[in-house]
Coordinates of C-alpha atoms in Angstrom, one line a residue:
D1366 CA -18.8 -21.4 -2.2
L1367 CA -15.5 -21.4 -4.1
A1368 CA -14.5 -18.1 -2.5
T1369 CA -14.8 -19.7 1.0
K1370 CA -14.2 -23.4 0.5
G1371 CA -12.2 -23.8 -2.6
A1372 CA -8.5 -24.4 -3.0
R1373 CA -6.3 -21.4 -2.6
S1374 CA -6.2 -20.5 -6.3
E1375 CA -9.9 -21.2 -6.6
R1376 CA -10.7 -18.9 -3.7
Y1377 CA -8.7 -16.1 -5.3
D1378 CA -10.2 -16.5 -8.7
A1379 CA -13.7 -16.6 -7.3
M1380 CA -13.2 -13.5 -5.2
R1381 CA -11.8 -11.7 -8.2
M1382 CA -14.9 -12.7 -10.2
L1383 CA -17.2 -11.4 -7.4
G1384 CA -15.3 -8.2 -7.3
D1385 CA -15.5 -7.7 -11.1
A1386 CA -19.2 -8.6 -11.3
G1387 CA -20.3 -5.2 -10.0
T1388 CA -23.7 -6.5 -8.9
P1389 CA -25.1 -5.9 -5.4
K1390 CA -25.4 -9.6 -4.8
A1391 CA -21.8 -10.2 -5.7
F1392 CA -20.7 -7.3 -3.5
Q1393 CA -22.7 -8.8 -0.5
A1394 CA -21.1 -12.2 -1.2
L1395 CA -17.6 -10.8 -1.2
L1396 CA -18.4 -8.7 1.9
G1397 CA -19.5 -12.0 3.6
V1398 CA -16.2 -13.7 2.6
A1399 CA -14.2 -10.8 4.0
S1400 CA -16.2 -10.7 7.2
G1401 CA -15.9 -14.4 7.9
A1402 CA -12.4 -15.1 6.8
R1403 CA -9.0 -14.6 8.4
G1404 CA -5.5 -14.3 7.1
Q1405 CA -4.7 -14.3 3.4
T1406 CA -8.3 -14.9 2.3
R1407 CA -9.5 -11.9 4.3
V1408 CA -6.9 -9.5 3.0
Q1409 CA -7.5 -10.7 -0.6
A1410 CA -11.2 -10.2 -0.2
L1411 CA -10.6 -6.7 1.3
E1412 CA -8.4 -5.8 -1.6
M1413 CA -11.1 -6.8 -4.1
L1414 CA -13.7 -4.8 -2.1
A1415 CA -11.6 -1.8 -1.9
Q1416 CA -10.9 -1.8 -5.6
A1417 CA -14.6 -2.2 -6.5
H1418 CA -16.2 0.0 -3.8
P1419 CA -13.5 2.2 -2.2
S1420 CA -15.9 4.6 -0.6
D1421 CA -18.4 2.1 0.8
P1422 CA -18.6 2.5 4.6
S1423 CA -18.8 -1.3 5.3
V1424 CA -15.5 -1.7 3.3
G1425 CA -13.9 1.0 5.3
Q1426 CA -15.1 -0.5 8.6
L1427 CA -13.7 -4.0 7.7
L1428 CA -10.4 -2.4 6.8
A1429 CA -10.3 -0.5 10.1
D1430 CA -11.1 -3.7 12.0
S1431 CA -8.2 -5.4 10.2
L1432 CA -6.0 -2.5 10.9
F1433 CA -6.6 -2.8 14.7
S1434 CA -6.9 -6.6 14.7
G1435 CA -3.6 -7.3 16.4
R1436 CA -2.6 -9.6 13.6
H1437 CA 0.6 -8.1 12.2
E1438 CA 0.4 -9.0 8.5
E1439 CA -3.3 -8.3 8.2
A1440 CA -2.9 -4.9 9.9
Q1441 CA 0.0 -3.9 7.7
Y1442 CA -1.9 -5.0 4.6
A1443 CA -5.0 -3.1 5.7
A1444 CA -2.9 0.0 6.2
G1445 CA -1.6 -0.2 2.7
V1446 CA -5.1 -0.6 1.3
L1447 CA -6.4 2.3 3.4
G1448 CA -3.6 4.5 2.0
R1449 CA -4.5 3.6 -1.5
I1450 CA -8.3 4.3 -1.2
G1451 CA -7.6 7.6 0.4
T1452 CA -11.1 8.4 1.8
E1453 CA -11.5 10.7 4.8
D1454 CA -12.5 7.6 6.9
A1455 CA -9.3 5.8 5.7
R1456 CA -7.2 8.8 6.6
Q1457 CA -8.8 9.0 10.1
A1458 CA -8.2 5.3 10.8
L1459 CA -4.5 5.7 9.8
V1460 CA -4.1 8.8 12.0
T1461 CA -5.6 6.8 14.9
A1462 CA -3.1 3.9 14.2
L1463 CA -0.2 6.4 14.5
T1464 CA -1.0 7.1 18.1
G1465 CA -1.2 3.5 19.3
K1466 CA 1.5 1.6 21.2
D1467 CA 2.3 -0.8 18.3
A1468 CA 5.4 0.8 16.7
N1469 CA 5.1 -1.5 13.6
L1470 CA 1.5 -0.5 13.0
A1471 CA 2.4 3.1 13.5
A1472 CA 5.2 2.8 11.0
A1473 CA 2.9 1.1 8.5
A1474 CA 0.3 3.8 9.0
A1475 CA 2.9 6.6 8.5
N1476 CA 3.9 4.9 5.2
A1477 CA 0.3 4.7 4.1
L1478 CA -0.5 8.3 5.1
G1479 CA 2.3 9.4 2.7
Q1480 CA 0.2 7.9 -0.1
V1481 CA -3.0 9.7 1.0
G1482 CA -1.5 13.2 0.6
M1483 CA 0.3 15.6 2.9
T1484 CA -2.4 17.8 4.4
D1485 CA -1.6 20.0 7.5
T1486 CA -3.6 17.6 9.7
V1487 CA -1.7 14.5 8.4
K1488 CA 1.7 16.3 8.8
A1489 CA 0.9 17.3 12.4
A1490 CA -0.2 13.7 13.2
L1491 CA 3.0 12.3 11.6
M1492 CA 5.2 14.8 13.5
S1493 CA 3.5 13.9 16.8
A1494 CA 3.9 10.1 16.1
A1495 CA 7.6 10.7 15.3
Q1496 CA 8.3 11.7 18.9
Q1497 CA 7.1 8.3 20.2
S1498 CA 9.4 5.8 18.6
P1499 CA 12.7 5.8 16.6
Q1500 CA 11.2 3.4 14.1
V1501 CA 8.2 5.6 13.5
K1502 CA 10.4 8.7 13.4
T1503 CA 12.5 7.2 10.5
Q1504 CA 9.4 6.2 8.6
V1505 CA 7.8 9.7 9.1
M1506 CA 11.1 11.3 8.1
Q1507 CA 11.2 9.4 4.8
Q1508 CA 7.6 10.3 4.0
L1509 CA 8.1 14.0 4.8
V1510 CA 11.4 14.2 2.9
Q1511 CA 9.8 12.5 -0.1
S1512 CA 6.9 15.0 -0.1
G1513 CA 9.4 17.9 0.1
A1514 CA 8.2 19.1 3.5
P1515 CA 10.8 21.1 5.5
E1516 CA 9.8 19.2 8.6
G1517 CA 11.3 16.1 6.9
L1518 CA 14.7 17.7 6.6
R1519 CA 14.6 18.7 10.2
L1520 CA 13.8 15.1 11.2
A1521 CA 16.6 13.8 9.0
E1522 CA 19.0 16.2 10.7
E1523 CA 17.9 15.0 14.1
I1524 CA 18.3 11.3 13.0
L1525 CA 21.8 12.1 11.5
N1526 CA 22.8 13.7 14.8
G1527 CA 21.4 10.7 16.9
K1528 CA 22.9 7.4 17.8
D1529 CA 21.0 5.1 15.4
P1530 CA 23.3 4.1 12.5
Q1531 CA 20.5 2.3 10.7
G1532 CA 18.2 5.3 10.9
A1533 CA 21.1 7.6 9.9
S1534 CA 21.7 5.4 6.8
Q1535 CA 18.0 5.7 5.9
A1536 CA 18.1 9.4 6.4
V1537 CA 21.1 9.7 4.0
W1538 CA 19.2 7.7 1.4
A1539 CA 16.0 9.8 1.7
L1540 CA 18.1 13.0 1.5
A1541 CA 19.9 11.7 -1.6
Q1542 CA 16.5 11.2 -3.3
N1543 CA 15.3 14.7 -2.3
G1544 CA 18.0 16.4 -4.3
T1545 CA 17.7 19.9 -2.7
A1546 CA 20.5 22.1 -1.7
E1547 CA 19.6 21.7 2.0
A1548 CA 19.5 17.9 1.6
R1549 CA 23.0 18.1 0.0
R1550 CA 24.3 20.1 2.9
L1551 CA 23.1 17.5 5.4
I1552 CA 24.7 14.7 3.4
E1553 CA 28.0 16.6 3.2
R1554 CA 27.8 17.1 7.0
A1555 CA 27.2 13.3 7.4
L1556 CA 30.5 12.7 5.5
D1557 CA 32.4 14.3 8.4
S1558 CA 30.8 11.9 10.9
K1559 CA 33.1 9.9 13.2
D1560 CA 30.8 6.9 12.6
A1561 CA 32.3 5.1 9.6

């Protein structure tokens, strides 16, 4: 009752207790809270469920529903949680989010996929999504450069040669963190740019 009808702090504490209890009845209660709630209460319940039962299919389904809910904050939060739990279903939901028309969701999914691990399938999905939107391209570049993938350096070079100063700035930052000789070469080339 407190998890659904209490004051904000009471709801959070009650959900945490349900998540920590580890009993089937507590899990079902928390699942009921997550299923029926919206907004902050839903995402907090999903976080507790993901911590206690990351591989449970019903938890994965609720997170996928939130990912594609159309509610910006909830979708971004769900992407982060899916990235942290890292199951195959979570990875598949994030790859699907990459291909949608919502650039913000695709960027959040790209960021979360970087946490899951850079398999060939994930890399191919990221590269495909990068061609759809400059925002997604920048996010994908950061993830690939951070993981040390050569594709990330190629994307950084494309962004540096493009017309997006904000993206170029992010590319320089990602390259500086990379620290390889190739990254240094790209930064030195950026120093010669006519764009101050």
